[in-house]
Short mmCIF file of C-alpha atoms (C1' of nucleotides) in Angstrom, two decimals:
data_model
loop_
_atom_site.label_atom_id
_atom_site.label_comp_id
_atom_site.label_asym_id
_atom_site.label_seq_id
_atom_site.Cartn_x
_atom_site.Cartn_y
_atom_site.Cartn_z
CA UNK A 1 8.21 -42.92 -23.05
CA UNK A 2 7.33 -39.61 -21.47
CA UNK A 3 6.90 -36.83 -24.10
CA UNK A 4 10.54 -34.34 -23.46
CA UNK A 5 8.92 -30.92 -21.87
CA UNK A 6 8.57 -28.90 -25.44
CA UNK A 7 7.21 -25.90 -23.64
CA UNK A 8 6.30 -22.70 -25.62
CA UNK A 9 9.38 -20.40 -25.69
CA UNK A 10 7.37 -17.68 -27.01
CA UNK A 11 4.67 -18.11 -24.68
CA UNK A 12 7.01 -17.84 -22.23
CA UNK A 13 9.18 -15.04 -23.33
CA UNK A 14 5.79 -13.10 -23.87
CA UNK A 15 4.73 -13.54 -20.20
CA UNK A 16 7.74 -12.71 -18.44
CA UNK A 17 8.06 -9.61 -20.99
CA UNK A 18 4.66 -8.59 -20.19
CA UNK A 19 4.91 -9.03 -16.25
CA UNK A 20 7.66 -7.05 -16.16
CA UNK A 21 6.25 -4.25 -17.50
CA UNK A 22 3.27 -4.54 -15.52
CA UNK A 23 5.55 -4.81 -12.30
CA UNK A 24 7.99 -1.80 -13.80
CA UNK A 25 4.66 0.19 -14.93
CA UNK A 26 1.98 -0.22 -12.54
CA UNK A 27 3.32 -1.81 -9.44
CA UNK A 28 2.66 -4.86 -7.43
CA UNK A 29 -0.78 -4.60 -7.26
CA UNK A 30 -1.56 -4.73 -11.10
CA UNK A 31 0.64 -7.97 -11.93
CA UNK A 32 -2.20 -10.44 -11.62
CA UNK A 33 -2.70 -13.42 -13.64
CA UNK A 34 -5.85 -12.95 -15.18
CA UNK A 35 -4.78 -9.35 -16.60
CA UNK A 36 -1.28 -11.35 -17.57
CA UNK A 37 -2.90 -13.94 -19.27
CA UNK A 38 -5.23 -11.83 -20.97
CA UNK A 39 -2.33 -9.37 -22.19
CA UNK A 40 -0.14 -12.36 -23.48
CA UNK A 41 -3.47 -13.86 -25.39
CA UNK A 42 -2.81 -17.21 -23.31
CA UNK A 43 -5.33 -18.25 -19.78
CA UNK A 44 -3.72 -18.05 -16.55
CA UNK A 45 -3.37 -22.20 -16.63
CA UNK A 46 -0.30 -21.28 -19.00
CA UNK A 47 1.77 -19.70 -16.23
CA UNK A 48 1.01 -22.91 -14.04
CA UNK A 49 2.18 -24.83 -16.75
CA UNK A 50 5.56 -22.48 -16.91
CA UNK A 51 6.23 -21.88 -13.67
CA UNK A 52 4.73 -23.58 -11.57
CA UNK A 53 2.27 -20.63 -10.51
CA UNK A 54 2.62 -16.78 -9.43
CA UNK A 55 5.81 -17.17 -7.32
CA UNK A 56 7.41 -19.10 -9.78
CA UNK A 57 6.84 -16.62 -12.38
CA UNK A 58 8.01 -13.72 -9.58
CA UNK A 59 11.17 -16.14 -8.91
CA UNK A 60 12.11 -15.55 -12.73
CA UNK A 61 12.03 -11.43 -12.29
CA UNK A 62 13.63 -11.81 -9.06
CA UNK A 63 16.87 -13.57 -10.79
CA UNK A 64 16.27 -11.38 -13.71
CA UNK A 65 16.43 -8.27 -11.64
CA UNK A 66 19.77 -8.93 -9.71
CA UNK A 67 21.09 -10.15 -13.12
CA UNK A 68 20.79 -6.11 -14.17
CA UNK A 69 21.76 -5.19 -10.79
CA UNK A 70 24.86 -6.99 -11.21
CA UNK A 71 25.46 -6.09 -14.50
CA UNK A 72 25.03 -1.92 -13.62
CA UNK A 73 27.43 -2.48 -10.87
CA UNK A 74 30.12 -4.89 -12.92
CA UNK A 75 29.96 -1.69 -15.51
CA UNK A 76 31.49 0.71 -13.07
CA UNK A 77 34.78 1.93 -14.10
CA UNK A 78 38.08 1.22 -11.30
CA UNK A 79 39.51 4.33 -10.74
CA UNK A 80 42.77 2.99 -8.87
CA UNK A 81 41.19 4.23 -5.44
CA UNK A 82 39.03 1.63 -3.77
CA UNK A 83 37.37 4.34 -1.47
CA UNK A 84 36.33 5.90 -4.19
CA UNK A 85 35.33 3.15 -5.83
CA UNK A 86 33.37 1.40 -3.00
CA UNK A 87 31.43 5.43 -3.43
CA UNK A 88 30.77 4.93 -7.03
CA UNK A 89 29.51 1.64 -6.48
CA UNK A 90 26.88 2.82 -4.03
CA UNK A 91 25.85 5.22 -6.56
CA UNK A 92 25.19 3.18 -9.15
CA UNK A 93 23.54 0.97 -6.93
CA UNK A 94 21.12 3.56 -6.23
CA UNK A 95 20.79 4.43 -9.99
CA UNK A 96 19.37 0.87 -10.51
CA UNK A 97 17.03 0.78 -8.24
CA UNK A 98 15.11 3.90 -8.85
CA UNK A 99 15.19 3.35 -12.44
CA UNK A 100 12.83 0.61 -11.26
CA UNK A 101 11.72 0.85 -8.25
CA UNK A 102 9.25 -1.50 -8.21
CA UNK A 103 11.28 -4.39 -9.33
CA UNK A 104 13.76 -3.01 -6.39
CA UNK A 105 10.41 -4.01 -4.28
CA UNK A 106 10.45 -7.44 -5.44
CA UNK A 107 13.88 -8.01 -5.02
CA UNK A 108 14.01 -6.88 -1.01
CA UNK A 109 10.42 -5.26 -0.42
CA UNK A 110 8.70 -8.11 -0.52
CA UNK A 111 6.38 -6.52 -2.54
CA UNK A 112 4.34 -9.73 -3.65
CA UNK A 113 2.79 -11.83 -1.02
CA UNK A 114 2.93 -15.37 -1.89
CA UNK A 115 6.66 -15.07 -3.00
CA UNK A 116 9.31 -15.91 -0.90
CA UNK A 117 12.55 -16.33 -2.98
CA UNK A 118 14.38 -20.06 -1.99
CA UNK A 119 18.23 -20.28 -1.34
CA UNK A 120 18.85 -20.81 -4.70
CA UNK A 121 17.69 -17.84 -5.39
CA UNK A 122 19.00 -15.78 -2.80
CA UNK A 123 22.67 -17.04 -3.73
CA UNK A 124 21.77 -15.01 -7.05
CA UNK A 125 21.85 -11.93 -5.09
CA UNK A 126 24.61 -12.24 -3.60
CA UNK A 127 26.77 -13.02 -7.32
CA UNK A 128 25.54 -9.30 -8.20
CA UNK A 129 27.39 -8.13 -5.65
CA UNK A 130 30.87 -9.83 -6.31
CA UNK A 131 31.92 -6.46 -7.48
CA UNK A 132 31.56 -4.94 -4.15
CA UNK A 133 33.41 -7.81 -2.77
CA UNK A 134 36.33 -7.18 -5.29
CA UNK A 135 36.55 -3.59 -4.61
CA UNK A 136 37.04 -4.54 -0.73
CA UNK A 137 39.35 -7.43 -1.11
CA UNK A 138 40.98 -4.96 -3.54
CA UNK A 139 41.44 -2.57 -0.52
CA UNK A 140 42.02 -4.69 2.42
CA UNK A 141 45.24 -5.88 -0.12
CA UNK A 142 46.66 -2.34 -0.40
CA UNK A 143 46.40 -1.01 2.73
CA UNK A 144 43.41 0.83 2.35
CA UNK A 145 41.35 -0.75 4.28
CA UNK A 146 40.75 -2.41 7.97
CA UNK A 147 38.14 -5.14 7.20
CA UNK A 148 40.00 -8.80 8.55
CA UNK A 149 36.41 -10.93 8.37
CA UNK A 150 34.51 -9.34 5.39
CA UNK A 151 31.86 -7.50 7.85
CA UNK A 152 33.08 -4.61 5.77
CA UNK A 153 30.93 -5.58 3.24
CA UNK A 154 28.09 -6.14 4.74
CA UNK A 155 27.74 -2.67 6.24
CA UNK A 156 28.40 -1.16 2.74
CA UNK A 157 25.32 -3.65 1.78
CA UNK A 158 23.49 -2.35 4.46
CA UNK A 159 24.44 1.60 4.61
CA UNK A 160 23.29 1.36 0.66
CA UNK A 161 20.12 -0.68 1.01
CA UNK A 162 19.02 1.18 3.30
CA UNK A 163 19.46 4.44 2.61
CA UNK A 164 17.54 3.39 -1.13
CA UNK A 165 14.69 2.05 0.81
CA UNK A 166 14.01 4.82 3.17
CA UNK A 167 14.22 6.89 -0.21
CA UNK A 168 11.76 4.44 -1.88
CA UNK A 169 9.55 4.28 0.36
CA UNK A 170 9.39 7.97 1.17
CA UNK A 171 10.97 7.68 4.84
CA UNK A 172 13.24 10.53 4.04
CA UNK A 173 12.96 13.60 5.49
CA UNK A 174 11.70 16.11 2.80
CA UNK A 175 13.36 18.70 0.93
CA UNK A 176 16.52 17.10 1.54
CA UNK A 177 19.07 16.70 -1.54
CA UNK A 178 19.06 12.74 -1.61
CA UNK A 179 21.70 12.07 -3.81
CA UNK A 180 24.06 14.82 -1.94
CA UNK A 181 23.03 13.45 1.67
CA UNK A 182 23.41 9.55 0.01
CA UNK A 183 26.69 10.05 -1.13
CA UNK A 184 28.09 12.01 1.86
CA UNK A 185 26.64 9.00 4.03
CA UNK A 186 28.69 6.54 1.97
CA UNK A 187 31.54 8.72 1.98
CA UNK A 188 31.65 8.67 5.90
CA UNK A 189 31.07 5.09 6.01
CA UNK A 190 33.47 4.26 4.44
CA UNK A 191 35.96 6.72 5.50
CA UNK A 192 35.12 4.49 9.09
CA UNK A 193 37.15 0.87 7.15
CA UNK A 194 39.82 3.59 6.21
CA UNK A 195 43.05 2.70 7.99
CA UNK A 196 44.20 6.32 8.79
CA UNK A 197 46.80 7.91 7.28
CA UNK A 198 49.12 10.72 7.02
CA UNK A 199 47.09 12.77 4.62
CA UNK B 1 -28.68 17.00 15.93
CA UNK B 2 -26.30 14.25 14.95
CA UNK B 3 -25.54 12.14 17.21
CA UNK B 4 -21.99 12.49 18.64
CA UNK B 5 -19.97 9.43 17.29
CA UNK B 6 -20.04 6.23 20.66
CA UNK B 7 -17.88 4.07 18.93
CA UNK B 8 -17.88 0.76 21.16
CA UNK B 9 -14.21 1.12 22.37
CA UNK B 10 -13.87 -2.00 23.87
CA UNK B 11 -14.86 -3.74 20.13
CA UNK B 12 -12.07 -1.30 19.13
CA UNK B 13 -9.77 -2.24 21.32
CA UNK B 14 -10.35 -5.82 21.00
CA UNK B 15 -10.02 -5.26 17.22
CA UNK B 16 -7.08 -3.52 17.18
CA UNK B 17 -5.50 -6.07 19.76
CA UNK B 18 -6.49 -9.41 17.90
CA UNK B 19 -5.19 -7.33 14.71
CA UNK B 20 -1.61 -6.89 16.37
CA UNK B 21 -1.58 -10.76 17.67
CA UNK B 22 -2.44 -12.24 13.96
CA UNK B 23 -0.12 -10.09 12.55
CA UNK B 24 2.71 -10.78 14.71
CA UNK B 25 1.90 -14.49 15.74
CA UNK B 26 1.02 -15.48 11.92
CA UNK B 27 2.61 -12.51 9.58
CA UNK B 28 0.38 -10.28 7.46
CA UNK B 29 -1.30 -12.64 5.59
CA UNK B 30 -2.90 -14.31 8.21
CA UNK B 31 -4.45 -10.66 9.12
CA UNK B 32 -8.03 -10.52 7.21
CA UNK B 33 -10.96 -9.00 7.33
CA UNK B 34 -12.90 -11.93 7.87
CA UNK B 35 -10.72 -13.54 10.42
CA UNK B 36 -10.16 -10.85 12.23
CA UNK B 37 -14.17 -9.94 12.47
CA UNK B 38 -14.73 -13.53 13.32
CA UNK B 39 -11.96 -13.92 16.35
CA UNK B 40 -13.52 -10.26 17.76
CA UNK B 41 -16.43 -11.60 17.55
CA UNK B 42 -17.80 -9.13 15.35
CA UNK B 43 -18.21 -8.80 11.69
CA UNK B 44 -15.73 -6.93 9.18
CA UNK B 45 -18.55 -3.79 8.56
CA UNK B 46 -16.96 -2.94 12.11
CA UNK B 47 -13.47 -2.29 11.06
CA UNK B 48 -14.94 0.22 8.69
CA UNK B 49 -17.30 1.89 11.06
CA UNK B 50 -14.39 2.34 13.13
CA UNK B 51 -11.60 2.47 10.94
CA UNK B 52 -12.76 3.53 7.95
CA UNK B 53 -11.20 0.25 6.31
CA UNK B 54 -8.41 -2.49 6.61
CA UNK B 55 -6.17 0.72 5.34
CA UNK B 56 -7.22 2.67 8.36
CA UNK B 57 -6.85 0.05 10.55
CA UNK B 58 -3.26 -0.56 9.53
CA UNK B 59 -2.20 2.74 9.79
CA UNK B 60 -2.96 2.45 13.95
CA UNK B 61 -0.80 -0.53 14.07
CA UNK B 62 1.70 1.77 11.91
CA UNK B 63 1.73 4.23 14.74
CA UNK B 64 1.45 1.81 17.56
CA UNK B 65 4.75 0.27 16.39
CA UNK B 66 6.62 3.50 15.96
CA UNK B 67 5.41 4.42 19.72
CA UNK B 68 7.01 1.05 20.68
CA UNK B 69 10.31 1.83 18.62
CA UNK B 70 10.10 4.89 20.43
CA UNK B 71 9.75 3.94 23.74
CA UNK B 72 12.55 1.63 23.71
CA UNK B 73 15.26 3.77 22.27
CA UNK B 74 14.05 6.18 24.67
CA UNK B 75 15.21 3.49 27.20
CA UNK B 76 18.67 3.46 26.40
CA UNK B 77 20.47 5.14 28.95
CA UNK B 78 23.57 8.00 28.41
CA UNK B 79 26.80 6.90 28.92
CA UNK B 80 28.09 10.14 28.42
CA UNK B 81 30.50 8.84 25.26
CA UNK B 82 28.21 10.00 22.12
CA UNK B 83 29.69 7.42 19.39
CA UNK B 84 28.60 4.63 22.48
CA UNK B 85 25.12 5.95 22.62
CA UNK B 86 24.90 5.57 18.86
CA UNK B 87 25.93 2.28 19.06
CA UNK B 88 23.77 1.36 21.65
CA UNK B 89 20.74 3.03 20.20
CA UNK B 90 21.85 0.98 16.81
CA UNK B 91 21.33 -2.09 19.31
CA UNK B 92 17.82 -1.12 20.55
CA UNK B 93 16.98 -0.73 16.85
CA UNK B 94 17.64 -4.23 15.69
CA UNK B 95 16.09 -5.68 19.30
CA UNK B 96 13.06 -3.75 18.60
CA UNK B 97 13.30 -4.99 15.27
CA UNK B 98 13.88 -8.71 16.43
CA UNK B 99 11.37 -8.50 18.67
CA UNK B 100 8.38 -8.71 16.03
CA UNK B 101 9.07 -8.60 13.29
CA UNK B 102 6.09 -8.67 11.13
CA UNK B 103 5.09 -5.14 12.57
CA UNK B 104 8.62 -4.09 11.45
CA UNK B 105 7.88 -5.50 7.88
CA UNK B 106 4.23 -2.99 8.56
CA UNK B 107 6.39 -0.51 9.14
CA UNK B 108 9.00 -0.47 6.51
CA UNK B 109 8.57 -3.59 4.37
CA UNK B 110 4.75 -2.49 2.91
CA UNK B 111 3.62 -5.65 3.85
CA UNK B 112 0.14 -4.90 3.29
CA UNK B 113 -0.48 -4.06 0.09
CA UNK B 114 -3.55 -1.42 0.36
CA UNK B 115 -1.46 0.41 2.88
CA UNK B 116 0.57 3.27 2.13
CA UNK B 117 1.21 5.44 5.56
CA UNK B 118 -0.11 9.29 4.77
CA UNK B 119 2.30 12.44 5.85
CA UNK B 120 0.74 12.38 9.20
CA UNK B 121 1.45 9.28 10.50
CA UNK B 122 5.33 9.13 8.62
CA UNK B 123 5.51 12.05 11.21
CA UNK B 124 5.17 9.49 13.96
CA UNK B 125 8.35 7.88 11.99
CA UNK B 126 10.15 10.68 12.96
CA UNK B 127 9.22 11.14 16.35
CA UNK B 128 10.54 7.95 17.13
CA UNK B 129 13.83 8.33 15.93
CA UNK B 130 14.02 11.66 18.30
CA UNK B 131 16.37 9.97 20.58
CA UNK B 132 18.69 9.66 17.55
CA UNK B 133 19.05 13.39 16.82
CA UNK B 134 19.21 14.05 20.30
CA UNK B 135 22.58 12.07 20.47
CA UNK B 136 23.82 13.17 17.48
CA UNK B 137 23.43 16.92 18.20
CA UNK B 138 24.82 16.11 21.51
CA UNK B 139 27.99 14.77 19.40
CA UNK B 140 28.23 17.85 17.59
CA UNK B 141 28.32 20.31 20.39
CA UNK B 142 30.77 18.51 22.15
CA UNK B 143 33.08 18.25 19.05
CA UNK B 144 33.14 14.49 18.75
CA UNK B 145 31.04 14.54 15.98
CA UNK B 146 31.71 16.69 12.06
CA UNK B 147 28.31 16.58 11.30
CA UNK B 148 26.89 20.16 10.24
CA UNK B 149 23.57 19.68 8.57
CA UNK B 150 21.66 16.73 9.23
CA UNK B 151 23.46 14.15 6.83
CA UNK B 152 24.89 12.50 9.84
CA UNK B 153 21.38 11.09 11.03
CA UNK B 154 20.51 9.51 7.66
CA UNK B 155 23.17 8.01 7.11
CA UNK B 156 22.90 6.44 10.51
CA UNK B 157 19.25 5.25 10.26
CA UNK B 158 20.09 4.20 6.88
CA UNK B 159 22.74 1.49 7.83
CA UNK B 160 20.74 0.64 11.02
CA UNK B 161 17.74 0.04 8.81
CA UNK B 162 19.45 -1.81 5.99
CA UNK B 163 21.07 -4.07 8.05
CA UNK B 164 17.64 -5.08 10.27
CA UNK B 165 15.92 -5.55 6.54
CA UNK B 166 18.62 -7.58 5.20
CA UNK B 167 18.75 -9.96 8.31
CA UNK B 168 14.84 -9.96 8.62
CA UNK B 169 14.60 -11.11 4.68
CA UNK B 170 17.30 -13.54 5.26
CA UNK B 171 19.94 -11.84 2.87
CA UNK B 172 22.63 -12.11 4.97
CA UNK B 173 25.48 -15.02 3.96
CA UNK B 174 24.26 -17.96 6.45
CA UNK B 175 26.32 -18.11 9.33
CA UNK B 176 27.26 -15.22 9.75
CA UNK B 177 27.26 -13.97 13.82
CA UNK B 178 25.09 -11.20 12.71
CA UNK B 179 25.05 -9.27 16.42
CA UNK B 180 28.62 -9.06 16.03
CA UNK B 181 28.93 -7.97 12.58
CA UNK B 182 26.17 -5.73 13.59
CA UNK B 183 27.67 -3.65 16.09
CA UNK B 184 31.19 -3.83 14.32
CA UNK B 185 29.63 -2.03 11.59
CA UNK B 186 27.49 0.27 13.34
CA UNK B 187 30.78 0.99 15.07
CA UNK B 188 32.68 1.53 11.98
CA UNK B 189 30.12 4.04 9.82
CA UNK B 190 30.17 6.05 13.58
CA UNK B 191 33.59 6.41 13.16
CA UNK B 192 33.58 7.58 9.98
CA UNK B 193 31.63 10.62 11.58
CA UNK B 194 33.43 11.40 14.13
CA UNK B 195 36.69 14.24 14.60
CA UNK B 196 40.18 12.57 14.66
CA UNK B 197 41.42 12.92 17.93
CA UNK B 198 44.66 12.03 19.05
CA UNK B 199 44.24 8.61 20.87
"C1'" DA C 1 2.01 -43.57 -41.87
"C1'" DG C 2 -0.30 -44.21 -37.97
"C1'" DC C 3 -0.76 -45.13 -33.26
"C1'" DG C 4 -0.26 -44.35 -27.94
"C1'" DG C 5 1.37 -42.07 -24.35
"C1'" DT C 6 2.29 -37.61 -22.52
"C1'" DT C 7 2.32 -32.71 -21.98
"C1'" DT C 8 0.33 -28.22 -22.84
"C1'" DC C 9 -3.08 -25.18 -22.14
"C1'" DA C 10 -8.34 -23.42 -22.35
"C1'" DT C 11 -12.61 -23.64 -19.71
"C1'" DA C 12 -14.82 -23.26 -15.61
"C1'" DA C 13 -15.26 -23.76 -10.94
"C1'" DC C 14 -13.87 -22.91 -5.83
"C1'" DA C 15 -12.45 -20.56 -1.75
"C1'" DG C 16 -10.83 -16.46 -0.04
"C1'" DC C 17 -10.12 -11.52 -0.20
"C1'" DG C 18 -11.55 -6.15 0.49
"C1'" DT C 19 -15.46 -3.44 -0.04
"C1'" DC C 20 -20.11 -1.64 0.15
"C1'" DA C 21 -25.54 -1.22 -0.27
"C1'" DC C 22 -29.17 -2.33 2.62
"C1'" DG C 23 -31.64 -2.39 6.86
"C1'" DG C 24 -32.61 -3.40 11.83
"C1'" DC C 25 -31.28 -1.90 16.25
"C1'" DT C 26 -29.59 1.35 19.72
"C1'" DG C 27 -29.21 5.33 22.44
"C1'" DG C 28 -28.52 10.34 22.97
"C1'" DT C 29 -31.30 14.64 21.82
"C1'" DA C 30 -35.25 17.56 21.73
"C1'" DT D 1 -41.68 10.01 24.51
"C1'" DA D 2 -40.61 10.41 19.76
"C1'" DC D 3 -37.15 10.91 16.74
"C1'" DC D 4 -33.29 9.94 13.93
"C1'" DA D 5 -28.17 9.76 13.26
"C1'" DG D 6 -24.94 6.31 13.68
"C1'" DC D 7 -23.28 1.44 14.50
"C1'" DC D 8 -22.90 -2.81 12.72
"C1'" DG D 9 -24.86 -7.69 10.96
"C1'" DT D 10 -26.33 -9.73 6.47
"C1'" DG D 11 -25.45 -10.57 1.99
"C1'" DA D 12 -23.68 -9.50 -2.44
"C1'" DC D 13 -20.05 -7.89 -6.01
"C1'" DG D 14 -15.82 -8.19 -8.29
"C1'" DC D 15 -11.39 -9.42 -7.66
"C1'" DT D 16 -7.55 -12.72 -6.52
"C1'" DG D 17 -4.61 -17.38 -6.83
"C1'" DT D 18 -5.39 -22.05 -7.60
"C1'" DT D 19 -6.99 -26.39 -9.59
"C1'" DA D 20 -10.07 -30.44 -11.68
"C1'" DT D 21 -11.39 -31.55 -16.14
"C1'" DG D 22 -10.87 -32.31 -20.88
"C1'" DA D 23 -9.41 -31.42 -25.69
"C1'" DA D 24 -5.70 -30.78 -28.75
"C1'" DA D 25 -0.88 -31.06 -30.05
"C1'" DC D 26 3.33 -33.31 -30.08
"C1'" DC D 27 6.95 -37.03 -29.67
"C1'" DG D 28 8.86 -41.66 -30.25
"C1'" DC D 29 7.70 -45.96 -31.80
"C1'" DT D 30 6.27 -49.74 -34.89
#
DNA sequence: AGCGGTTTCATAACAGCGTCACGGCTGGTA
DNA sequence: TACCAGCCGTGACGCTGTTATGAAACCGCT
């Protein structure tokens, strides 16, 4: 009978603890095996054993990191006005990823070579951003908004993404106020799926 | 007296060109040293006699593929109808974008990972989006337009950009007619800049 | 309890990477 | 013509992810 996989939770939780903070810490660059292993007292066979090897091990930070994503995002308060809301969500969007931007790399920078998340994976990304999709459905119901084929959302994906990776990766012009410039960019795109009205 | 610097410029041009066609044919981890040496028939000391390293090297393909970005949205004609130039523009964007896509991952997606572009050649960034301000300011002084300090063009090249990056990593929902949704959205963030008029 | 099959993980090696010290060759300068 | 700064080929160093090998630990079974 073939042995049931026992492998070594601790081991594990260890490894995935300490890449992380290598990723969060030092960046791409400095999450190699060898300095992994050697940091979680364990030889660089152990993550093969794991996870099948280094993209494996990147696949579990990837899920990990939309899991937070989606969980800063599910934590925003409804205020009763979905424009508003759709705002608020942008912004704490953008609070997530520069409180790590480096995992922010992994997730759409493609910040480690050899890693190229599967479908499985991807469809993780898009559950963190049911919240998004509620606050537009939410709108399209009252009257709010214009969106008839849910292209609404992804231009809010996209108007947010990018804006947080021209920041990231220093695209931006400088001296401007980012988080005054962000959130007047969301407010106009969004004002654009705004069915007009009488105001 | 030193001797002024002959660089062999058709080894540098040959480098530089077998450099762009691994990189775009093959992605940017087909582009190495070694490889590259070998297919110019040279040997990788070369790239840093010339370049000063694989760093150095990158950033001319950096600024090579902001002169291309350049050139095309350059190309797109006036129509005379501001929000319609953005639009279009948007459109040149993505096809430039389509076009090769590894250089656009150089560009934006730090896809190799000893390059980080310096001040100087981020200026070349900016250049190319020139045709961008151009329209926008055009917008303004004709009235179509409420932009009144600058917001107006980030916000633009941030949902242009976001959308090319998620579509180029494959984070879009499959089957989605992404040129339409595209341009609807591009279309729909424009709006959301521009002066109510009485249509 | 003890055995056998199976998995985990340490050791060590391999190929590939960017980088650089060394040194021969080249070609403009004096 | 003699010189010598600069280019670039050779070879090495330390790093990377990956893997063949083998020992030890564990499970179910008798």
């Amino acid at each position: 009978m073939p042995r049931p996989r026992t492998h070594d939770e601790a081991l594990r939780g260890r490894l995935l603890d300490r890449a992380g903070e290598l990723l969060s810490q030092e960046g791409a660059g400095a999450l190699s095996l060898r300095r992994l292993a050697t940091d979680a007292a364990t030889s660089t066979t152990a993550v093969y054993s794991l996870f099948g090897g280094k993209p494996g091990l990147v696949r579990e930070l990837y899920v990990e990191a939309f899991h937070r994503l989606g969980t800063r995002l599910r934590a925003v308060a409804a205020t009763g006005d979905p424009a508003e809301d759709l705002v608020r969500l942008g912004v704490a969007y953008r609070a997530s990823a520069l409180a790590d931007p480096h995992l922010y790399a992994v997730m759409f920078g493609g910040a480690i070579p050899g890693f190229d998340p599967d479908d499985a994976a991807v469809e993780h990304s898009r559950a963190a951003l049911a919240p998004l999709l509620g606050v537009i459905e939410t709108g399209v119901r009252e009257g709010v908004f214009t969106d008839t084929d849910g292209t609404m959302a992804v231009g809010c994906w996209g108007i947010v993404h990018g804006l947080v990776s021209l920041e990231l990766l220093g695209n931006l012009p400088p001296g401007l106020d980012v988080a005054a410039a962000y959130e007047r960019a969301l407010r106009a795109n969004t004002a654009g799926w705004t069915r007009p009205t009488g105001t």
